[in-house]
Amino acid sequence: MDIALLVLGIVVIVGIFAHGLRTIRRQGQAKMKTKAIKPMPKVKDDKGFDDDGIGEVRVVARKRQEPKMEQMDLNLAESAQAAPAAAPAAAAVAEEVPAQAAEPELPSLQAVAEDIEPEPAPQQEAPAPQQVLVLHVVAREEEPVEGAELLPLLLTLGLKFGEMDIFHRHLEPSGRGPVLFSLANMVNPGTFDLDNMEQFSTKGLALFMTLPNEGDAMKAFAMMLSAAQKLAEEFGCQVLDGDRNLVTQQTVQHYQGQIREFTRRQLLAAGGH
């Protein structure tokens, strides 16, 4: 009785197993439509078994194993860790994008105004350089120059009392035109009191001219030198240069050379030849 039940159980199990194999085969053939499985060559044995007792090979499709919950959690954790790691890489790529790719910004009106250089203000002409030539008429200590005698001689030489309370020699003897040279008191404050010339006396006189001169500089110097010499003769004085040295012929030539050099520099500055 027990043997019969055992045999019956085995038959039932074999039937269930055979039915399961047929079901799995049909499912496998439905999924694999592209290729047909070639049957194995038949063995020579009449029963279909080879020498090792193995029958015809049948392909059984395996069921795809679903991932377990532990594996899914692990995959999600790995994805979450990979995402932050990818963020710096993306930021690095964004930093490597050349600046030229960005759309250029238009300059603001203020920047444009700052780039525009203001027009330079017109420069004022620098004053022309001046040079002064001086001659001193120095009296002897015991014989000062008296104002009562000085005034008529100055008028004879064409000098006129004028600005700064000193005498000037103009281009015209009448006192008109530009000043060629001037005459001042050698003693401070250097001026004359025309109303008190009779009570006036001085130890010396200073004649001077400026370059550039309104007239002919050489002629103006010659006139100043002649006036100094006449004053010296009249009052028994000496004619000295600007450094209080006695005027000689070399001194006169030195003054004339200064006039020529000044005139040359003036022509070069004006673009002349």
Short mmCIF file of C-alpha atoms in Angstrom, two decimals:
data_model
loop_
_atom_site.label_atom_id
_atom_site.label_comp_id
_atom_site.label_asym_id
_atom_site.label_seq_id
_atom_site.Cartn_x
_atom_site.Cartn_y
_atom_site.Cartn_z
CA MET A 1 0.00 0.00 0.00
CA ASP A 2 2.78 2.36 0.86
CA ILE A 3 4.63 1.48 -2.32
CA ALA A 4 1.57 2.20 -4.42
CA LEU A 5 1.18 5.60 -2.85
CA LEU A 6 4.85 6.36 -3.40
CA VAL A 7 4.66 5.36 -7.04
CA LEU A 8 1.49 7.42 -7.47
CA GLY A 9 3.19 10.43 -5.90
CA ILE A 10 6.19 10.10 -8.18
CA VAL A 11 3.92 9.90 -11.25
CA VAL A 12 2.07 13.02 -10.14
CA ILE A 13 5.32 14.87 -9.57
CA VAL A 14 6.67 13.79 -12.97
CA GLY A 15 3.47 14.93 -14.67
CA ILE A 16 3.59 18.29 -12.94
CA PHE A 17 7.25 18.66 -13.92
CA ALA A 18 6.52 17.73 -17.54
CA HIS A 19 3.62 20.19 -17.69
CA GLY A 20 5.84 22.92 -16.26
CA LEU A 21 8.52 22.21 -18.86
CA ARG A 22 6.02 22.50 -21.70
CA THR A 23 4.71 25.81 -20.31
CA ILE A 24 8.21 27.25 -19.95
CA ARG A 25 9.09 26.17 -23.51
CA ARG A 26 6.07 27.95 -24.97
CA GLN A 27 6.94 31.14 -23.09
CA GLY A 28 10.57 30.94 -24.24
CA GLN A 29 9.56 30.48 -27.89
CA ALA A 30 7.24 33.51 -27.70
CA LYS A 31 10.06 35.72 -26.42
CA MET A 32 12.72 34.48 -28.77
CA LYS A 33 11.22 34.96 -32.20
CA THR A 34 14.36 36.05 -33.99
CA LYS A 35 16.29 32.83 -33.82
CA ALA A 36 15.18 29.25 -33.74
CA ILE A 37 17.14 26.78 -31.75
CA LYS A 38 18.70 24.16 -33.92
CA PRO A 39 18.02 20.65 -32.77
CA MET A 40 20.94 18.61 -31.73
CA PRO A 41 21.95 15.86 -34.16
CA LYS A 42 20.30 12.63 -33.48
CA VAL A 43 22.26 9.95 -31.76
CA LYS A 44 22.70 6.58 -33.24
CA ASP A 45 20.92 4.89 -30.40
CA ASP A 46 17.43 3.77 -31.32
CA LYS A 47 16.07 5.06 -28.09
CA GLY A 48 17.58 8.46 -28.55
CA PHE A 49 20.29 8.12 -25.94
CA ASP A 50 24.00 8.32 -26.51
CA ASP A 51 26.63 6.14 -24.97
CA ASP A 52 26.56 8.16 -21.74
CA GLY A 53 22.84 7.73 -21.38
CA ILE A 54 22.03 11.43 -22.10
CA GLY A 55 18.93 12.00 -24.14
CA GLU A 56 17.97 14.84 -26.48
CA VAL A 57 19.02 18.25 -25.25
CA ARG A 58 16.18 20.64 -24.57
CA VAL A 59 16.55 24.38 -23.98
CA VAL A 60 14.79 25.65 -20.93
CA ALA A 61 14.33 29.42 -20.65
CA ARG A 62 15.36 30.78 -17.31
CA LYS A 63 13.20 33.20 -15.52
CA ARG A 64 14.72 36.68 -15.10
CA GLN A 65 15.63 37.11 -11.51
CA GLU A 66 14.13 40.20 -9.99
CA PRO A 67 16.55 42.23 -7.88
CA LYS A 68 16.15 41.81 -4.23
CA MET A 69 15.15 44.70 -2.01
CA GLU A 70 18.65 44.84 -0.48
CA GLN A 71 20.21 45.23 -3.95
CA MET A 72 17.73 47.94 -4.91
CA ASP A 73 18.52 49.91 -1.78
CA LEU A 74 22.23 49.56 -2.52
CA ASN A 75 21.79 50.77 -6.10
CA LEU A 76 19.79 53.78 -4.96
CA ALA A 77 22.45 54.65 -2.41
CA GLU A 78 25.17 54.40 -5.05
CA SER A 79 23.16 56.66 -7.40
CA ALA A 80 22.69 59.21 -4.63
CA GLN A 81 26.45 59.21 -3.98
CA ALA A 82 27.24 59.54 -7.67
CA ALA A 83 24.95 62.56 -8.12
CA PRO A 84 26.86 64.94 -5.77
CA ALA A 85 30.13 63.75 -7.28
CA ALA A 86 28.86 64.66 -10.74
CA ALA A 87 27.88 68.17 -9.62
CA PRO A 88 31.48 69.47 -9.19
CA ALA A 89 32.39 67.94 -12.54
CA ALA A 90 29.54 69.82 -14.19
CA ALA A 91 30.64 73.00 -12.45
CA ALA A 92 34.20 72.46 -13.71
CA VAL A 93 32.94 72.05 -17.24
CA ALA A 94 30.91 75.23 -16.89
CA GLU A 95 34.03 77.07 -15.73
CA GLU A 96 35.96 75.79 -18.74
CA VAL A 97 33.52 77.41 -21.15
CA PRO A 98 35.44 80.31 -22.77
CA ALA A 99 34.30 83.80 -21.91
CA GLN A 100 33.76 84.50 -25.60
CA ALA A 101 30.80 82.18 -25.61
CA ALA A 102 28.90 84.57 -23.36
CA GLU A 103 26.95 87.34 -24.96
CA PRO A 104 29.03 90.55 -24.90
CA GLU A 105 27.70 93.28 -22.67
CA LEU A 106 27.03 96.66 -24.24
CA PRO A 107 29.05 99.48 -22.64
CA SER A 108 27.10 101.87 -20.50
CA LEU A 109 26.80 105.54 -21.35
CA GLN A 110 28.95 106.40 -18.36
CA ALA A 111 31.74 104.11 -19.58
CA VAL A 112 31.56 105.61 -23.03
CA ALA A 113 31.73 109.10 -21.58
CA GLU A 114 34.74 108.14 -19.50
CA ASP A 115 36.54 106.72 -22.55
CA ILE A 116 36.12 109.99 -24.43
CA GLU A 117 39.15 112.10 -23.68
CA PRO A 118 38.32 115.74 -23.09
CA GLU A 119 39.75 118.16 -25.55
CA PRO A 120 42.84 119.81 -24.15
CA ALA A 121 42.35 123.40 -23.15
CA PRO A 122 44.14 125.85 -25.38
CA GLN A 123 47.53 126.52 -23.94
CA GLN A 124 48.33 130.07 -23.19
CA GLU A 125 51.43 131.35 -24.85
CA ALA A 126 54.32 131.40 -22.43
CA PRO A 127 55.82 134.82 -21.90
CA ALA A 128 58.82 135.44 -24.06
CA PRO A 129 62.10 135.14 -22.18
CA GLN A 130 63.70 138.46 -21.37
CA GLN A 131 67.26 139.57 -20.92
CA VAL A 132 68.42 142.85 -19.38
CA LEU A 133 71.57 144.72 -20.36
CA VAL A 134 72.78 147.21 -17.74
CA LEU A 135 75.32 150.05 -17.69
CA HIS A 136 76.23 151.99 -14.56
CA VAL A 137 77.45 155.57 -14.46
CA VAL A 138 79.22 155.83 -11.11
CA ALA A 139 80.32 159.16 -9.67
CA ARG A 140 83.35 159.78 -7.54
CA GLU A 141 82.76 159.86 -3.82
CA GLU A 142 83.55 163.56 -3.49
CA GLU A 143 81.68 164.61 -6.62
CA PRO A 144 78.06 163.24 -6.68
CA VAL A 145 75.75 163.87 -9.59
CA GLU A 146 73.60 166.93 -8.89
CA GLY A 147 69.95 166.90 -9.97
CA ALA A 148 69.92 170.52 -11.10
CA GLU A 149 72.60 169.72 -13.70
CA LEU A 150 71.32 166.25 -14.50
CA LEU A 151 67.82 167.18 -15.63
CA PRO A 152 68.72 169.46 -18.58
CA LEU A 153 71.27 166.91 -19.85
CA LEU A 154 68.72 164.11 -19.74
CA LEU A 155 66.29 166.20 -21.74
CA THR A 156 69.05 166.92 -24.25
CA LEU A 157 69.67 163.18 -24.69
CA GLY A 158 65.99 162.66 -25.47
CA LEU A 159 65.00 161.03 -22.17
CA LYS A 160 61.54 161.79 -20.80
CA PHE A 161 60.27 161.42 -17.25
CA GLY A 162 57.52 158.82 -17.13
CA GLU A 163 56.34 155.50 -15.71
CA MET A 164 57.84 154.17 -12.45
CA ASP A 165 59.13 157.72 -11.81
CA ILE A 166 62.20 157.21 -13.96
CA PHE A 167 63.36 158.49 -17.36
CA HIS A 168 62.85 156.67 -20.67
CA ARG A 169 64.26 157.00 -24.16
CA HIS A 170 61.50 156.33 -26.67
CA LEU A 171 61.81 155.54 -30.34
CA GLU A 172 60.95 159.16 -31.16
CA PRO A 173 62.76 162.02 -29.36
CA SER A 174 59.39 163.61 -28.64
CA GLY A 175 58.61 160.75 -26.21
CA ARG A 176 56.37 158.73 -28.51
CA GLY A 177 56.74 155.13 -29.58
CA PRO A 178 58.12 152.12 -27.72
CA VAL A 179 60.82 152.48 -25.07
CA LEU A 180 64.35 151.72 -26.23
CA PHE A 181 66.10 152.04 -22.85
CA SER A 182 65.53 153.63 -19.43
CA LEU A 183 67.50 155.48 -16.76
CA ALA A 184 67.01 155.04 -13.01
CA ASN A 185 68.68 156.23 -9.83
CA MET A 186 71.39 153.78 -8.79
CA VAL A 187 70.56 154.44 -5.14
CA ASN A 188 67.41 152.99 -3.58
CA PRO A 189 64.53 153.38 -4.17
CA GLY A 190 65.82 154.05 -7.70
CA THR A 191 63.31 156.78 -8.56
CA PHE A 192 63.46 160.52 -9.10
CA ASP A 193 61.41 163.33 -7.58
CA LEU A 194 60.91 165.66 -10.52
CA ASP A 195 59.64 168.49 -8.32
CA ASN A 196 62.75 168.42 -6.14
CA MET A 197 65.47 167.88 -8.74
CA GLU A 198 67.37 170.98 -7.61
CA GLN A 199 67.85 169.49 -4.13
CA PHE A 200 68.57 166.00 -5.53
CA SER A 201 72.00 164.34 -5.75
CA THR A 202 73.05 160.71 -6.35
CA LYS A 203 76.16 158.57 -6.41
CA GLY A 204 75.30 157.04 -9.70
CA LEU A 205 72.84 156.26 -12.45
CA ALA A 206 71.74 152.97 -13.99
CA LEU A 207 70.86 152.68 -17.68
CA PHE A 208 69.19 149.46 -18.82
CA MET A 209 67.44 147.94 -21.83
CA THR A 210 65.42 144.74 -22.16
CA LEU A 211 65.51 142.06 -24.85
CA PRO A 212 63.47 141.62 -26.93
CA ASN A 213 63.49 145.30 -27.76
CA GLU A 214 60.70 147.14 -29.53
CA GLY A 215 63.23 148.80 -31.82
CA ASP A 216 66.47 147.67 -33.34
CA ALA A 217 68.30 146.11 -30.39
CA MET A 218 71.78 146.93 -31.72
CA LYS A 219 70.86 150.57 -32.36
CA ALA A 220 69.14 150.83 -28.97
CA PHE A 221 72.27 149.54 -27.23
CA ALA A 222 74.44 151.96 -29.17
CA MET A 223 72.19 154.86 -28.08
CA MET A 224 72.30 153.71 -24.43
CA LEU A 225 76.09 153.35 -24.50
CA SER A 226 76.44 156.84 -26.04
CA ALA A 227 74.16 158.36 -23.37
CA ALA A 228 76.17 156.67 -20.58
CA GLN A 229 79.46 157.96 -22.00
CA LYS A 230 78.14 161.54 -22.30
CA LEU A 231 76.88 161.47 -18.69
CA ALA A 232 80.24 160.12 -17.53
CA GLU A 233 82.09 162.90 -19.36
CA GLU A 234 79.78 165.59 -18.00
CA PHE A 235 80.05 164.55 -14.34
CA GLY A 236 83.50 162.94 -14.31
CA CYS A 237 82.10 159.43 -13.72
CA GLN A 238 83.06 155.92 -14.79
CA VAL A 239 80.99 153.64 -17.00
CA LEU A 240 80.69 150.13 -15.52
CA ASP A 241 78.93 147.01 -16.73
CA GLY A 242 76.29 145.00 -14.89
CA ASP A 243 78.93 143.35 -12.70
CA ARG A 244 80.42 146.78 -11.81
CA ASN A 245 83.47 146.21 -13.98
CA LEU A 246 84.92 149.00 -16.09
CA VAL A 247 83.46 148.99 -19.58
CA THR A 248 86.05 148.34 -22.26
CA GLN A 249 85.90 147.56 -25.94
CA GLN A 250 85.71 143.87 -25.07
CA THR A 251 82.75 144.61 -22.80
CA VAL A 252 80.96 146.35 -25.66
CA GLN A 253 81.63 143.37 -27.96
CA HIS A 254 80.35 141.00 -25.28
CA TYR A 255 77.09 142.94 -25.05
CA GLN A 256 76.72 142.95 -28.81
CA GLY A 257 77.30 139.18 -28.88
CA GLN A 258 74.54 138.71 -26.27
CA ILE A 259 72.16 140.70 -28.47
CA ARG A 260 72.97 138.61 -31.55
CA GLU A 261 72.58 135.34 -29.65
CA PHE A 262 69.27 136.39 -28.16
CA THR A 263 68.00 137.40 -31.59
CA ARG A 264 69.09 134.06 -33.06
CA ARG A 265 67.28 132.06 -30.35
CA GLN A 266 64.19 134.17 -30.88
CA LEU A 267 64.19 133.40 -34.61
CA LEU A 268 64.62 129.67 -33.96
CA ALA A 269 61.74 129.69 -31.49
CA ALA A 270 59.57 131.41 -34.10
CA GLY A 271 60.53 128.79 -36.73
CA GLY A 272 62.74 131.10 -38.68
CA HIS A 273 66.17 130.44 -40.12
#
